Amino acid sequence: MKKQRGTWVQTERAAHEAWAMFLGLPGSLNASRVLHLLIARVEDHNAVVMSQKTMAGLLSIDMRTVRRAVAMLKEHRWIETRQIGDRGTVNAYIINDRVAWSGPREGIRYSLFTANVVISDAEQPDSNTLDHQEPLRKLPSLYPGEQQLPSGDGLPPESQPSLEGMEFDLPATVKRNTP
């Protein structure tokens, strides 16, 4: 069963006091807005992947302002970044786990390996076809108590049939009661 995600993040009082002091620095207002945007999107691993163009669009600021804000946040050790691709406009932003976190503290050491990815349809080369794409291939599902009945030759090249009693087993799908 998939873990239920919370809608909150935790912060330390000391981080709020430091944040108040940070807001007194020139240029810190937009940096703080970027930090809030990133913190609002973290989950258990304190990292978010997002382009600077998407950040700029979400905050209604220009990309130069985002670049300056990110540089300031890095300089003051509120975040660190890991570049994705060669242009440097898409990064994994890792939130300082002494400032804010979501989920248990023991998962924080893995923050470089998992992230939420936020993308904008405006940045996709096929944005004009996004609502008209063929659906992805779906695998059949079984519900508890159902049994699979393999049949047919399969896709080419034909594979060896399963041995009696050793057929592949698909995972069951659990129906959830909805109010």
mmCIF file of C-alpha atoms in Angstrom:
data_model
loop_
_atom_site.group_PDB
_atom_site.id
_atom_site.type_symbol
_atom_site.label_atom_id
_atom_site.label_comp_id
_atom_site.label_asym_id
_atom_site.label_seq_id
_atom_site.Cartn_x
_atom_site.Cartn_y
_atom_site.Cartn_z
ATOM 1 C CA MET A 1 0.000 0.000 0.000
ATOM 2 C CA LYS A 2 1.344 3.434 -0.900
ATOM 3 C CA LYS A 3 2.216 5.692 2.018
ATOM 4 C CA GLN A 4 -0.172 8.613 2.494
ATOM 5 C CA ARG A 5 1.655 11.898 1.829
ATOM 6 C CA GLY A 6 1.320 14.743 4.252
ATOM 7 C CA THR A 7 0.720 18.304 3.193
ATOM 8 C CA TRP A 8 3.137 19.928 5.609
ATOM 9 C CA VAL A 9 6.842 20.416 6.194
ATOM 10 C CA GLN A 10 8.679 20.920 9.459
ATOM 11 C CA THR A 11 10.962 23.809 10.308
ATOM 12 C CA GLU A 12 13.071 24.631 13.331
ATOM 13 C CA ARG A 13 12.609 27.822 15.344
ATOM 14 C CA ALA A 14 16.281 28.666 14.849
ATOM 15 C CA ALA A 15 15.728 28.467 11.073
ATOM 16 C CA HIS A 16 12.874 30.975 11.333
ATOM 17 C CA GLU A 17 15.068 33.353 13.314
ATOM 18 C CA ALA A 18 17.863 32.989 10.741
ATOM 19 C CA TRP A 19 15.320 33.485 7.955
ATOM 20 C CA ALA A 20 14.156 36.736 9.570
ATOM 21 C CA MET A 21 17.758 37.990 9.594
ATOM 22 C CA PHE A 22 18.273 36.791 6.001
ATOM 23 C CA LEU A 23 15.258 38.837 4.877
ATOM 24 C CA GLY A 24 17.115 41.978 5.972
ATOM 25 C CA LEU A 25 19.747 41.459 3.241
ATOM 26 C CA PRO A 26 19.434 43.212 -0.148
ATOM 27 C CA GLY A 27 17.879 40.861 -2.742
ATOM 28 C CA SER A 28 16.675 38.393 -0.138
ATOM 29 C CA LEU A 29 12.931 38.870 -0.759
ATOM 30 C CA ASN A 30 12.964 37.006 -4.083
ATOM 31 C CA ALA A 31 15.444 34.474 -2.686
ATOM 32 C CA SER A 32 13.019 33.830 0.157
ATOM 33 C CA ARG A 33 10.147 33.443 -2.321
ATOM 34 C CA VAL A 34 12.186 30.852 -4.262
ATOM 35 C CA LEU A 35 13.004 29.028 -1.021
ATOM 36 C CA HIS A 36 9.336 28.919 -0.021
ATOM 37 C CA LEU A 37 8.427 27.609 -3.490
ATOM 38 C CA LEU A 38 10.990 24.801 -3.187
ATOM 39 C CA ILE A 39 10.124 23.906 0.405
ATOM 40 C CA ALA A 40 6.439 23.688 -0.508
ATOM 41 C CA ARG A 41 7.317 20.918 -2.989
ATOM 42 C CA VAL A 42 9.714 18.712 -1.013
ATOM 43 C CA GLU A 43 8.781 15.301 0.259
ATOM 44 C CA ASP A 44 10.746 12.759 2.281
ATOM 45 C CA HIS A 45 14.105 13.422 0.646
ATOM 46 C CA ASN A 46 14.307 17.234 0.735
ATOM 47 C CA ALA A 47 15.039 17.660 -2.958
ATOM 48 C CA VAL A 48 13.064 19.093 -5.868
ATOM 49 C CA VAL A 49 13.925 19.090 -9.572
ATOM 50 C CA MET A 50 12.644 22.134 -11.414
ATOM 51 C CA SER A 51 13.769 24.405 -14.216
ATOM 52 C CA GLN A 52 14.471 28.050 -13.545
ATOM 53 C CA LYS A 53 11.944 28.905 -16.253
ATOM 54 C CA THR A 54 9.221 27.040 -14.363
ATOM 55 C CA MET A 55 10.224 28.759 -11.102
ATOM 56 C CA ALA A 56 10.106 32.134 -12.824
ATOM 57 C CA GLY A 57 6.650 31.359 -14.205
ATOM 58 C CA LEU A 58 5.281 30.145 -10.877
ATOM 59 C CA LEU A 59 6.572 33.246 -9.078
ATOM 60 C CA SER A 60 5.857 35.741 -11.899
ATOM 61 C CA ILE A 61 9.476 36.918 -11.967
ATOM 62 C CA ASP A 62 12.119 36.753 -14.697
ATOM 63 C CA MET A 63 14.783 34.061 -14.990
ATOM 64 C CA ARG A 64 17.616 36.476 -14.119
ATOM 65 C CA THR A 65 15.889 37.124 -10.800
ATOM 66 C CA VAL A 66 15.603 33.369 -10.212
ATOM 67 C CA ARG A 67 19.325 32.897 -11.005
ATOM 68 C CA ARG A 68 20.280 35.658 -8.542
ATOM 69 C CA ALA A 69 17.930 34.232 -5.905
ATOM 70 C CA VAL A 70 19.348 30.704 -6.286
ATOM 71 C CA ALA A 71 22.912 32.042 -6.107
ATOM 72 C CA MET A 72 22.066 33.917 -2.906
ATOM 73 C CA LEU A 73 20.399 30.866 -1.345
ATOM 74 C CA LYS A 74 23.474 28.763 -2.176
ATOM 75 C CA GLU A 75 25.875 31.415 -0.855
ATOM 76 C CA HIS A 76 24.018 31.576 2.467
ATOM 77 C CA ARG A 77 23.741 27.752 2.642
ATOM 78 C CA TRP A 78 19.950 27.511 2.533
ATOM 79 C CA ILE A 79 20.137 25.141 -0.438
ATOM 80 C CA GLU A 80 22.627 23.272 -2.558
ATOM 81 C CA THR A 81 22.151 22.378 -6.203
ATOM 82 C CA ARG A 82 23.011 19.515 -8.504
ATOM 83 C CA GLN A 83 22.968 20.420 -12.173
ATOM 84 C CA ILE A 84 20.949 18.275 -14.586
ATOM 85 C CA GLY A 85 22.136 18.529 -18.167
ATOM 86 C CA ASP A 86 24.764 20.841 -19.546
ATOM 87 C CA ARG A 87 22.936 24.192 -19.566
ATOM 88 C CA GLY A 88 22.512 24.663 -15.818
ATOM 89 C CA THR A 89 18.922 25.895 -16.036
ATOM 90 C CA VAL A 90 17.473 22.646 -14.634
ATOM 91 C CA ASN A 91 18.755 21.571 -11.259
ATOM 92 C CA ALA A 92 17.993 19.380 -8.304
ATOM 93 C CA TYR A 93 17.576 21.764 -5.388
ATOM 94 C CA ILE A 94 18.412 20.194 -2.043
ATOM 95 C CA ILE A 95 16.933 22.049 0.911
ATOM 96 C CA ASN A 96 19.184 22.387 3.964
ATOM 97 C CA ASP A 97 17.741 19.747 6.303
ATOM 98 C CA ARG A 98 18.468 21.950 9.310
ATOM 99 C CA VAL A 99 15.997 24.470 7.883
ATOM 100 C CA ALA A 100 13.030 22.424 6.651
ATOM 101 C CA TRP A 101 12.164 18.794 6.017
ATOM 102 C CA SER A 102 9.244 16.543 5.265
ATOM 103 C CA GLY A 103 9.111 13.026 6.608
ATOM 104 C CA PRO A 104 11.417 11.322 9.066
ATOM 105 C CA ARG A 105 14.821 12.867 9.739
ATOM 106 C CA GLU A 106 16.626 9.549 9.157
ATOM 107 C CA GLY A 107 15.700 9.661 5.437
ATOM 108 C CA ILE A 108 17.436 12.993 4.899
ATOM 109 C CA ARG A 109 20.861 11.508 4.189
ATOM 110 C CA TYR A 110 19.443 10.142 0.927
ATOM 111 C CA SER A 111 18.340 13.561 -0.319
ATOM 112 C CA LEU A 112 20.718 13.519 -3.313
ATOM 113 C CA PHE A 113 19.078 10.422 -4.764
ATOM 114 C CA THR A 114 15.349 11.168 -4.840
ATOM 115 C CA ALA A 115 13.441 14.318 -5.778
ATOM 116 C CA ASN A 116 10.088 15.645 -6.837
ATOM 117 C CA VAL A 117 10.242 16.786 -10.433
ATOM 118 C CA VAL A 118 8.248 19.874 -11.412
ATOM 119 C CA ILE A 119 7.934 20.525 -15.148
ATOM 120 C CA SER A 120 5.951 22.990 -17.187
ATOM 121 C CA ASP A 121 4.144 22.031 -20.384
ATOM 122 C CA ALA A 122 5.469 25.263 -21.914
ATOM 123 C CA GLU A 123 8.993 23.758 -21.829
ATOM 124 C CA GLN A 124 8.031 20.547 -23.604
ATOM 125 C CA PRO A 125 8.902 20.316 -27.317
ATOM 126 C CA ASP A 126 5.628 18.434 -27.938
ATOM 127 C CA SER A 127 3.452 20.756 -25.836
ATOM 128 C CA ASN A 128 0.899 21.188 -28.634
ATOM 129 C CA THR A 129 0.179 17.419 -28.640
ATOM 130 C CA LEU A 130 0.141 16.732 -24.878
ATOM 131 C CA ASP A 131 -3.642 16.291 -24.696
ATOM 132 C CA HIS A 132 -3.777 14.119 -27.833
ATOM 133 C CA GLN A 133 -1.145 11.451 -27.205
ATOM 134 C CA GLU A 134 -1.746 7.735 -27.445
ATOM 135 C CA PRO A 135 -2.220 6.297 -23.952
ATOM 136 C CA LEU A 136 0.688 4.362 -22.490
ATOM 137 C CA ARG A 137 0.527 0.579 -22.633
ATOM 138 C CA LYS A 138 -1.262 -0.824 -19.599
ATOM 139 C CA LEU A 139 -0.518 -4.076 -17.880
ATOM 140 C CA PRO A 140 -3.475 -6.198 -16.819
ATOM 141 C CA SER A 141 -4.424 -6.042 -13.140
ATOM 142 C CA LEU A 142 -5.750 -8.721 -10.897
ATOM 143 C CA TYR A 143 -7.921 -8.178 -7.874
ATOM 144 C CA PRO A 144 -7.635 -10.327 -4.738
ATOM 145 C CA GLY A 145 -9.186 -13.725 -5.411
ATOM 146 C CA GLU A 146 -8.842 -13.448 -9.207
ATOM 147 C CA GLN A 147 -6.565 -15.823 -11.080
ATOM 148 C CA GLN A 148 -4.718 -15.158 -14.316
ATOM 149 C CA LEU A 149 -5.375 -17.421 -17.278
ATOM 150 C CA PRO A 150 -2.435 -17.131 -19.681
ATOM 151 C CA SER A 151 -3.442 -17.802 -23.261
ATOM 152 C CA GLY A 152 -2.234 -17.172 -26.788
ATOM 153 C CA ASP A 153 1.168 -17.376 -28.414
ATOM 154 C CA GLY A 154 2.512 -14.117 -26.980
ATOM 155 C CA LEU A 155 4.395 -11.400 -28.808
ATOM 156 C CA PRO A 156 7.024 -12.311 -31.424
ATOM 157 C CA PRO A 157 9.505 -13.887 -31.066
ATOM 158 C CA GLU A 158 7.502 -16.544 -29.299
ATOM 159 C CA SER A 159 8.873 -17.411 -25.916
ATOM 160 C CA GLN A 160 8.999 -20.762 -24.238
ATOM 161 C CA PRO A 161 5.695 -21.545 -22.549
ATOM 162 C CA SER A 162 5.619 -21.577 -18.750
ATOM 163 C CA LEU A 163 6.077 -24.861 -16.959
ATOM 164 C CA GLU A 164 2.988 -26.363 -15.324
ATOM 165 C CA GLY A 165 2.526 -24.841 -11.867
ATOM 166 C CA MET A 166 5.205 -22.181 -12.461
ATOM 167 C CA GLU A 167 3.175 -19.587 -14.347
ATOM 168 C CA PHE A 168 4.053 -15.950 -13.784
ATOM 169 C CA ASP A 169 1.932 -14.267 -11.162
ATOM 170 C CA LEU A 170 0.744 -10.683 -11.580
ATOM 171 C CA PRO A 171 0.437 -8.604 -8.408
ATOM 172 C CA ALA A 172 -3.070 -8.052 -7.115
ATOM 173 C CA THR A 173 -4.665 -4.612 -7.090
ATOM 174 C CA VAL A 174 -6.313 -3.700 -3.804
ATOM 175 C CA LYS A 175 -9.646 -1.921 -4.135
ATOM 176 C CA ARG A 176 -9.941 1.022 -1.793
ATOM 177 C CA ASN A 177 -13.172 1.959 -0.122
ATOM 178 C CA THR A 178 -13.983 5.532 -0.988
ATOM 179 C CA PRO A 179 -16.471 7.527 1.080
#
